[in-house]
Every structure is written in structure tokens, then in C-alpha cells.
Amino acid sequence: MINCFAYIDLNSVRAGIVEKPEEYRWNSIGYHVQTNNEGSFLSLDFGLVEFGVKSKKERLRLYRKFVYETGALDKGKGAKISEGTLKKEQDKDFELSRGDRFKYRSRYFCDSGIIGTKEFVHYNFQLLQHCFSTKKDRVPVQITGLKGIYSLKRLTE
């Protein structure tokens, strides 16, 4: 089961959308890291409880280790976790600092980041593209009910 979870959590990396799996808000590891698994929506068991790993924090750390090490293997199926990224996480023993958690949690709630006219959003996205997890150009979307106001995603959904 853990292989299946890791495969799914690595899809966004293999697709070249993000560099680290927890940067993608629509997978389980992203949800765990970005929201601290708000409402216990997802299980953090990963089969580790049976082996005596009771702490949720430790289970997440071990799961991140598994995902990063698996994602760094070159299987010839799209992008992978870079050796540099893997090394940085290994040096931290796959622990998430308070700063990491703050960064991911902040991004979860303000992912659109730029709101204004279509031109303003497009121009500022180009300036700040390196700050967003996406590597692709994003097109401003009009906010429903606010004529002439755009963001990088639909805020009304």
C-alpha cells in the first residue's frame, strides 16, 4: 500500500509540476504537510503503526524519507526528485522545520498569490514565477462576480 501512496504522491514530480511532492496541494503528502491533515481527513498510518511507530510526526517523517528516496530513482518515466533536493532532505533527516511548515501552510491558503487586473496579474506572475510551485505559465482567471478582477486560480470554487 505504501508503494501505491508514494506512486500517487510522486505523480506531480514526474509530471514536472513541482520539485518536491509536498509542494503540490492536491496529493496526500501535500495535504498532510500543508494543512497538518486538517480534520484527520487522511490516514497517516502507512502500515507503520503495526511496527510500533505511534507518533504521527515520526510516521510522516518516515513516509517522506520513503517518498524522496523512491522519487530520486531514475526509472525513465518523467522527472524525478533531484539528487540535490534528496541530499538537502537527508541532511535534515526528512524533518520538517517550523519554517517549512509555515511556508507550505501559507502557500496552501494563498496559492493564487496575485489579484488584480488581467495585465497586473500576468506581469507580476512573470516577475514572481520562481516563487510559485508551477513551472508552467499560468493564465489569469476572472474572479466570478468581480468585473475586471483576476487571479491565478478560481477563488470562488
JSON list of C-alpha atoms in Angstrom, two decimals:
[
{"chain": "A", "resi": 1, "resn": "MET", "atom": "CA", "xyz": [0.00, 0.00, 0.00]},
{"chain": "A", "resi": 2, "resn": "ILE", "atom": "CA", "xyz": [2.82, 2.42, 0.82]},
{"chain": "A", "resi": 3, "resn": "ASN", "atom": "CA", "xyz": [4.21, 1.91, -2.70]},
{"chain": "A", "resi": 4, "resn": "CYS", "atom": "CA", "xyz": [0.83, 2.89, -4.15]},
{"chain": "A", "resi": 5, "resn": "PHE", "atom": "CA", "xyz": [0.65, 6.03, -1.97]},
{"chain": "A", "resi": 6, "resn": "ALA", "atom": "CA", "xyz": [4.21, 7.03, -2.93]},
{"chain": "A", "resi": 7, "resn": "TYR", "atom": "CA", "xyz": [3.49, 6.46, -6.62]},
{"chain": "A", "resi": 8, "resn": "ILE", "atom": "CA", "xyz": [0.49, 8.79, -6.44]},
{"chain": "A", "resi": 9, "resn": "ASP", "atom": "CA", "xyz": [2.32, 11.41, -4.36]},
{"chain": "A", "resi": 10, "resn": "LEU", "atom": "CA", "xyz": [5.18, 11.43, -6.88]},
{"chain": "A", "resi": 11, "resn": "ASN", "atom": "CA", "xyz": [2.95, 11.98, -9.94]},
{"chain": "A", "resi": 12, "resn": "SER", "atom": "CA", "xyz": [3.24, 15.77, -9.67]},
{"chain": "A", "resi": 13, "resn": "VAL", "atom": "CA", "xyz": [7.05, 15.50, -9.56]},
{"chain": "A", "resi": 14, "resn": "ARG", "atom": "CA", "xyz": [7.20, 13.13, -12.54]},
{"chain": "A", "resi": 15, "resn": "ALA", "atom": "CA", "xyz": [4.89, 15.46, -14.48]},
{"chain": "A", "resi": 16, "resn": "GLY", "atom": "CA", "xyz": [7.31, 18.33, -13.81]},
{"chain": "A", "resi": 17, "resn": "ILE", "atom": "CA", "xyz": [4.70, 20.39, -11.96]},
{"chain": "A", "resi": 18, "resn": "VAL", "atom": "CA", "xyz": [6.67, 20.64, -8.69]},
{"chain": "A", "resi": 19, "resn": "GLU", "atom": "CA", "xyz": [10.15, 19.86, -7.43]},
{"chain": "A", "resi": 20, "resn": "LYS", "atom": "CA", "xyz": [9.03, 18.38, -4.09]},
{"chain": "A", "resi": 21, "resn": "PRO", "atom": "CA", "xyz": [5.88, 16.28, -3.65]},
{"chain": "A", "resi": 22, "resn": "GLU", "atom": "CA", "xyz": [4.58, 18.26, -0.66]},
{"chain": "A", "resi": 23, "resn": "GLU", "atom": "CA", "xyz": [4.54, 21.41, -2.80]},
{"chain": "A", "resi": 24, "resn": "TYR", "atom": "CA", "xyz": [1.53, 20.01, -4.68]},
{"chain": "A", "resi": 25, "resn": "ARG", "atom": "CA", "xyz": [-1.64, 20.71, -2.74]},
{"chain": "A", "resi": 26, "resn": "TRP", "atom": "CA", "xyz": [-3.76, 18.02, -4.43]},
{"chain": "A", "resi": 27, "resn": "ASN", "atom": "CA", "xyz": [-1.96, 14.92, -3.18]},
{"chain": "A", "resi": 28, "resn": "SER", "atom": "CA", "xyz": [-1.93, 13.27, 0.23]},
{"chain": "A", "resi": 29, "resn": "ILE", "atom": "CA", "xyz": [1.58, 14.29, 1.32]},
{"chain": "A", "resi": 30, "resn": "GLY", "atom": "CA", "xyz": [0.81, 17.88, 0.31]},
{"chain": "A", "resi": 31, "resn": "TYR", "atom": "CA", "xyz": [-2.39, 17.79, 2.32]},
{"chain": "A", "resi": 32, "resn": "HIS", "atom": "CA", "xyz": [-0.62, 16.35, 5.38]},
{"chain": "A", "resi": 33, "resn": "VAL", "atom": "CA", "xyz": [2.15, 18.95, 5.29]},
{"chain": "A", "resi": 34, "resn": "GLN", "atom": "CA", "xyz": [0.13, 21.98, 4.19]},
{"chain": "A", "resi": 35, "resn": "THR", "atom": "CA", "xyz": [-2.89, 21.54, 6.48]},
{"chain": "A", "resi": 36, "resn": "ASN", "atom": "CA", "xyz": [-1.46, 19.25, 9.17]},
{"chain": "A", "resi": 37, "resn": "ASN", "atom": "CA", "xyz": [-4.14, 16.80, 7.98]},
{"chain": "A", "resi": 38, "resn": "GLU", "atom": "CA", "xyz": [-6.96, 19.10, 9.00]},
{"chain": "A", "resi": 39, "resn": "GLY", "atom": "CA", "xyz": [-9.92, 17.17, 10.37]},
{"chain": "A", "resi": 40, "resn": "SER", "atom": "CA", "xyz": [-7.94, 13.89, 10.20]},
{"chain": "A", "resi": 41, "resn": "PHE", "atom": "CA", "xyz": [-9.23, 13.67, 6.63]},
{"chain": "A", "resi": 42, "resn": "LEU", "atom": "CA", "xyz": [-6.48, 11.22, 5.58]},
{"chain": "A", "resi": 43, "resn": "SER", "atom": "CA", "xyz": [-4.88, 8.33, 7.42]},
{"chain": "A", "resi": 44, "resn": "LEU", "atom": "CA", "xyz": [-1.26, 8.72, 8.42]},
{"chain": "A", "resi": 45, "resn": "ASP", "atom": "CA", "xyz": [-0.92, 5.03, 9.22]},
{"chain": "A", "resi": 46, "resn": "PHE", "atom": "CA", "xyz": [1.07, 3.91, 6.12]},
{"chain": "A", "resi": 47, "resn": "GLY", "atom": "CA", "xyz": [1.33, 0.47, 7.73]},
{"chain": "A", "resi": 48, "resn": "LEU", "atom": "CA", "xyz": [3.78, 1.83, 10.30]},
{"chain": "A", "resi": 49, "resn": "VAL", "atom": "CA", "xyz": [1.55, 1.59, 13.39]},
{"chain": "A", "resi": 50, "resn": "GLU", "atom": "CA", "xyz": [1.89, -2.19, 13.34]},
{"chain": "A", "resi": 51, "resn": "PHE", "atom": "CA", "xyz": [5.66, -1.72, 13.63]},
{"chain": "A", "resi": 52, "resn": "GLY", "atom": "CA", "xyz": [5.37, 0.39, 16.78]},
{"chain": "A", "resi": 53, "resn": "VAL", "atom": "CA", "xyz": [5.64, 3.86, 15.19]},
{"chain": "A", "resi": 54, "resn": "LYS", "atom": "CA", "xyz": [2.96, 5.63, 17.21]},
{"chain": "A", "resi": 55, "resn": "SER", "atom": "CA", "xyz": [3.86, 9.30, 16.62]},
{"chain": "A", "resi": 56, "resn": "LYS", "atom": "CA", "xyz": [2.15, 10.95, 13.63]},
{"chain": "A", "resi": 57, "resn": "LYS", "atom": "CA", "xyz": [5.17, 13.25, 13.24]},
{"chain": "A", "resi": 58, "resn": "GLU", "atom": "CA", "xyz": [7.53, 10.26, 13.03]},
{"chain": "A", "resi": 59, "resn": "ARG", "atom": "CA", "xyz": [5.26, 8.40, 10.58]},
{"chain": "A", "resi": 60, "resn": "LEU", "atom": "CA", "xyz": [5.20, 11.48, 8.32]},
{"chain": "A", "resi": 61, "resn": "ARG", "atom": "CA", "xyz": [9.00, 11.78, 8.55]},
{"chain": "A", "resi": 62, "resn": "LEU", "atom": "CA", "xyz": [9.48, 8.12, 7.62]},
{"chain": "A", "resi": 63, "resn": "TYR", "atom": "CA", "xyz": [6.95, 8.37, 4.80]},
{"chain": "A", "resi": 64, "resn": "ARG", "atom": "CA", "xyz": [8.69, 11.48, 3.41]},
{"chain": "A", "resi": 65, "resn": "LYS", "atom": "CA", "xyz": [12.00, 9.59, 3.55]},
{"chain": "A", "resi": 66, "resn": "PHE", "atom": "CA", "xyz": [10.46, 6.71, 1.59]},
{"chain": "A", "resi": 67, "resn": "VAL", "atom": "CA", "xyz": [8.87, 9.04, -0.98]},
{"chain": "A", "resi": 68, "resn": "TYR", "atom": "CA", "xyz": [12.03, 11.08, -1.54]},
{"chain": "A", "resi": 69, "resn": "GLU", "atom": "CA", "xyz": [14.29, 8.06, -1.85]},
{"chain": "A", "resi": 70, "resn": "THR", "atom": "CA", "xyz": [11.84, 6.35, -4.19]},
{"chain": "A", "resi": 71, "resn": "GLY", "atom": "CA", "xyz": [11.30, 9.54, -6.19]},
{"chain": "A", "resi": 72, "resn": "ALA", "atom": "CA", "xyz": [15.04, 10.04, -6.69]},
{"chain": "A", "resi": 73, "resn": "LEU", "atom": "CA", "xyz": [15.42, 6.71, -8.50]},
{"chain": "A", "resi": 74, "resn": "ASP", "atom": "CA", "xyz": [15.79, 7.11, -12.27]},
{"chain": "A", "resi": 75, "resn": "LYS", "atom": "CA", "xyz": [13.09, 4.95, -13.78]},
{"chain": "A", "resi": 76, "resn": "GLY", "atom": "CA", "xyz": [12.96, 6.82, -17.09]},
{"chain": "A", "resi": 77, "resn": "LYS", "atom": "CA", "xyz": [9.33, 7.86, -16.55]},
{"chain": "A", "resi": 78, "resn": "GLY", "atom": "CA", "xyz": [9.41, 11.64, -16.44]},
{"chain": "A", "resi": 79, "resn": "ALA", "atom": "CA", "xyz": [11.08, 13.97, -13.98]},
{"chain": "A", "resi": 80, "resn": "LYS", "atom": "CA", "xyz": [12.40, 12.78, -10.64]},
{"chain": "A", "resi": 81, "resn": "ILE", "atom": "CA", "xyz": [13.45, 14.25, -7.33]},
{"chain": "A", "resi": 82, "resn": "SER", "atom": "CA", "xyz": [16.88, 15.74, -7.92]},
{"chain": "A", "resi": 83, "resn": "GLU", "atom": "CA", "xyz": [19.94, 14.47, -6.09]},
{"chain": "A", "resi": 84, "resn": "GLY", "atom": "CA", "xyz": [20.41, 17.95, -4.59]},
{"chain": "A", "resi": 85, "resn": "THR", "atom": "CA", "xyz": [16.88, 18.02, -3.21]},
{"chain": "A", "resi": 86, "resn": "LEU", "atom": "CA", "xyz": [17.26, 14.50, -1.83]},
{"chain": "A", "resi": 87, "resn": "LYS", "atom": "CA", "xyz": [20.58, 15.42, -0.19]},
{"chain": "A", "resi": 88, "resn": "LYS", "atom": "CA", "xyz": [19.06, 18.51, 1.49]},
{"chain": "A", "resi": 89, "resn": "GLU", "atom": "CA", "xyz": [16.23, 16.41, 2.91]},
{"chain": "A", "resi": 90, "resn": "GLN", "atom": "CA", "xyz": [18.66, 13.68, 4.04]},
{"chain": "A", "resi": 91, "resn": "ASP", "atom": "CA", "xyz": [20.77, 16.30, 5.81]},
{"chain": "A", "resi": 92, "resn": "LYS", "atom": "CA", "xyz": [17.62, 17.37, 7.71]},
{"chain": "A", "resi": 93, "resn": "ASP", "atom": "CA", "xyz": [16.77, 13.68, 8.34]},
{"chain": "A", "resi": 94, "resn": "PHE", "atom": "CA", "xyz": [13.50, 14.36, 6.48]},
{"chain": "A", "resi": 95, "resn": "GLU", "atom": "CA", "xyz": [12.26, 16.53, 9.36]},
{"chain": "A", "resi": 96, "resn": "LEU", "atom": "CA", "xyz": [10.03, 19.48, 8.56]},
{"chain": "A", "resi": 97, "resn": "SER", "atom": "CA", "xyz": [11.09, 22.63, 10.35]},
{"chain": "A", "resi": 98, "resn": "ARG", "atom": "CA", "xyz": [8.58, 25.15, 11.66]},
{"chain": "A", "resi": 99, "resn": "GLY", "atom": "CA", "xyz": [9.66, 27.39, 8.78]},
{"chain": "A", "resi": 100, "resn": "ASP", "atom": "CA", "xyz": [8.92, 24.62, 6.25]},
{"chain": "A", "resi": 101, "resn": "ARG", "atom": "CA", "xyz": [5.51, 24.02, 7.74]},
{"chain": "A", "resi": 102, "resn": "PHE", "atom": "CA", "xyz": [4.75, 27.74, 7.78]},
{"chain": "A", "resi": 103, "resn": "LYS", "atom": "CA", "xyz": [5.81, 28.10, 4.13]},
{"chain": "A", "resi": 104, "resn": "TYR", "atom": "CA", "xyz": [3.68, 25.16, 2.95]},
{"chain": "A", "resi": 105, "resn": "ARG", "atom": "CA", "xyz": [0.69, 26.12, 5.10]},
{"chain": "A", "resi": 106, "resn": "SER", "atom": "CA", "xyz": [0.83, 29.74, 3.91]},
{"chain": "A", "resi": 107, "resn": "ARG", "atom": "CA", "xyz": [1.02, 28.62, 0.30]},
{"chain": "A", "resi": 108, "resn": "TYR", "atom": "CA", "xyz": [-1.98, 26.35, 0.79]},
{"chain": "A", "resi": 109, "resn": "PHE", "atom": "CA", "xyz": [-4.19, 29.28, 1.76]},
{"chain": "A", "resi": 110, "resn": "CYS", "atom": "CA", "xyz": [-2.81, 31.95, -0.58]},
{"chain": "A", "resi": 111, "resn": "ASP", "atom": "CA", "xyz": [-1.85, 29.91, -3.63]},
{"chain": "A", "resi": 112, "resn": "SER", "atom": "CA", "xyz": [-3.35, 32.39, -6.07]},
{"chain": "A", "resi": 113, "resn": "GLY", "atom": "CA", "xyz": [-0.97, 34.99, -4.67]},
{"chain": "A", "resi": 114, "resn": "ILE", "atom": "CA", "xyz": [-1.74, 37.80, -7.12]},
{"chain": "A", "resi": 115, "resn": "ILE", "atom": "CA", "xyz": [-5.10, 39.52, -7.55]},
{"chain": "A", "resi": 116, "resn": "GLY", "atom": "CA", "xyz": [-5.85, 42.49, -9.83]},
{"chain": "A", "resi": 117, "resn": "THR", "atom": "CA", "xyz": [-6.38, 43.34, -13.49]},
{"chain": "A", "resi": 118, "resn": "LYS", "atom": "CA", "xyz": [-5.51, 40.72, -16.05]},
{"chain": "A", "resi": 119, "resn": "GLU", "atom": "CA", "xyz": [-2.40, 42.66, -17.09]},
{"chain": "A", "resi": 120, "resn": "PHE", "atom": "CA", "xyz": [-1.30, 43.22, -13.47]},
{"chain": "A", "resi": 121, "resn": "VAL", "atom": "CA", "xyz": [-1.66, 39.53, -12.59]},
{"chain": "A", "resi": 122, "resn": "HIS", "atom": "CA", "xyz": [0.16, 38.39, -15.74]},
{"chain": "A", "resi": 123, "resn": "TYR", "atom": "CA", "xyz": [3.02, 40.90, -15.32]},
{"chain": "A", "resi": 124, "resn": "ASN", "atom": "CA", "xyz": [3.58, 40.12, -11.63]},
{"chain": "A", "resi": 125, "resn": "PHE", "atom": "CA", "xyz": [3.34, 36.37, -12.21]},
{"chain": "A", "resi": 126, "resn": "GLN", "atom": "CA", "xyz": [6.20, 36.69, -14.70]},
{"chain": "A", "resi": 127, "resn": "LEU", "atom": "CA", "xyz": [8.25, 38.60, -12.09]},
{"chain": "A", "resi": 128, "resn": "LEU", "atom": "CA", "xyz": [7.49, 36.12, -9.30]},
{"chain": "A", "resi": 129, "resn": "GLN", "atom": "CA", "xyz": [7.17, 32.84, -11.20]},
{"chain": "A", "resi": 130, "resn": "HIS", "atom": "CA", "xyz": [10.17, 31.40, -9.34]},
{"chain": "A", "resi": 131, "resn": "CYS", "atom": "CA", "xyz": [8.16, 31.71, -6.08]},
{"chain": "A", "resi": 132, "resn": "PHE", "atom": "CA", "xyz": [5.31, 29.52, -7.32]},
{"chain": "A", "resi": 133, "resn": "SER", "atom": "CA", "xyz": [5.44, 25.74, -7.40]},
{"chain": "A", "resi": 134, "resn": "THR", "atom": "CA", "xyz": [4.39, 25.57, -11.04]},
{"chain": "A", "resi": 135, "resn": "LYS", "atom": "CA", "xyz": [6.94, 25.56, -13.82]},
{"chain": "A", "resi": 136, "resn": "LYS", "atom": "CA", "xyz": [4.30, 26.32, -16.44]},
{"chain": "A", "resi": 137, "resn": "ASP", "atom": "CA", "xyz": [2.99, 29.74, -17.39]},
{"chain": "A", "resi": 138, "resn": "ARG", "atom": "CA", "xyz": [-0.29, 30.45, -15.59]},
{"chain": "A", "resi": 139, "resn": "VAL", "atom": "CA", "xyz": [-3.13, 32.37, -17.21]},
{"chain": "A", "resi": 140, "resn": "PRO", "atom": "CA", "xyz": [-5.09, 34.87, -15.09]},
{"chain": "A", "resi": 141, "resn": "VAL", "atom": "CA", "xyz": [-8.71, 33.82, -14.45]},
{"chain": "A", "resi": 142, "resn": "GLN", "atom": "CA", "xyz": [-11.51, 36.31, -13.90]},
{"chain": "A", "resi": 143, "resn": "ILE", "atom": "CA", "xyz": [-12.99, 36.16, -10.40]},
{"chain": "A", "resi": 144, "resn": "THR", "atom": "CA", "xyz": [-16.71, 35.44, -10.73]},
{"chain": "A", "resi": 145, "resn": "GLY", "atom": "CA", "xyz": [-18.82, 38.40, -9.73]},
{"chain": "A", "resi": 146, "resn": "LEU", "atom": "CA", "xyz": [-15.94, 40.93, -9.82]},
{"chain": "A", "resi": 147, "resn": "LYS", "atom": "CA", "xyz": [-15.75, 42.51, -13.26]},
{"chain": "A", "resi": 148, "resn": "GLY", "atom": "CA", "xyz": [-12.15, 43.16, -14.34]},
{"chain": "A", "resi": 149, "resn": "ILE", "atom": "CA", "xyz": [-10.55, 41.41, -11.34]},
{"chain": "A", "resi": 150, "resn": "TYR", "atom": "CA", "xyz": [-8.37, 38.35, -11.99]},
{"chain": "A", "resi": 151, "resn": "SER", "atom": "CA", "xyz": [-6.28, 35.85, -10.04]},
{"chain": "A", "resi": 152, "resn": "LEU", "atom": "CA", "xyz": [-4.19, 32.83, -10.90]},
{"chain": "A", "resi": 153, "resn": "LYS", "atom": "CA", "xyz": [-6.98, 30.45, -9.97]},
{"chain": "A", "resi": 154, "resn": "ARG", "atom": "CA", "xyz": [-10.70, 30.48, -9.49]},
{"chain": "A", "resi": 155, "resn": "LEU", "atom": "CA", "xyz": [-11.24, 31.74, -5.98]},
{"chain": "A", "resi": 156, "resn": "THR", "atom": "CA", "xyz": [-14.97, 31.01, -5.99]},
{"chain": "A", "resi": 157, "resn": "GLU", "atom": "CA", "xyz": [-14.66, 27.22, -6.23]}
]
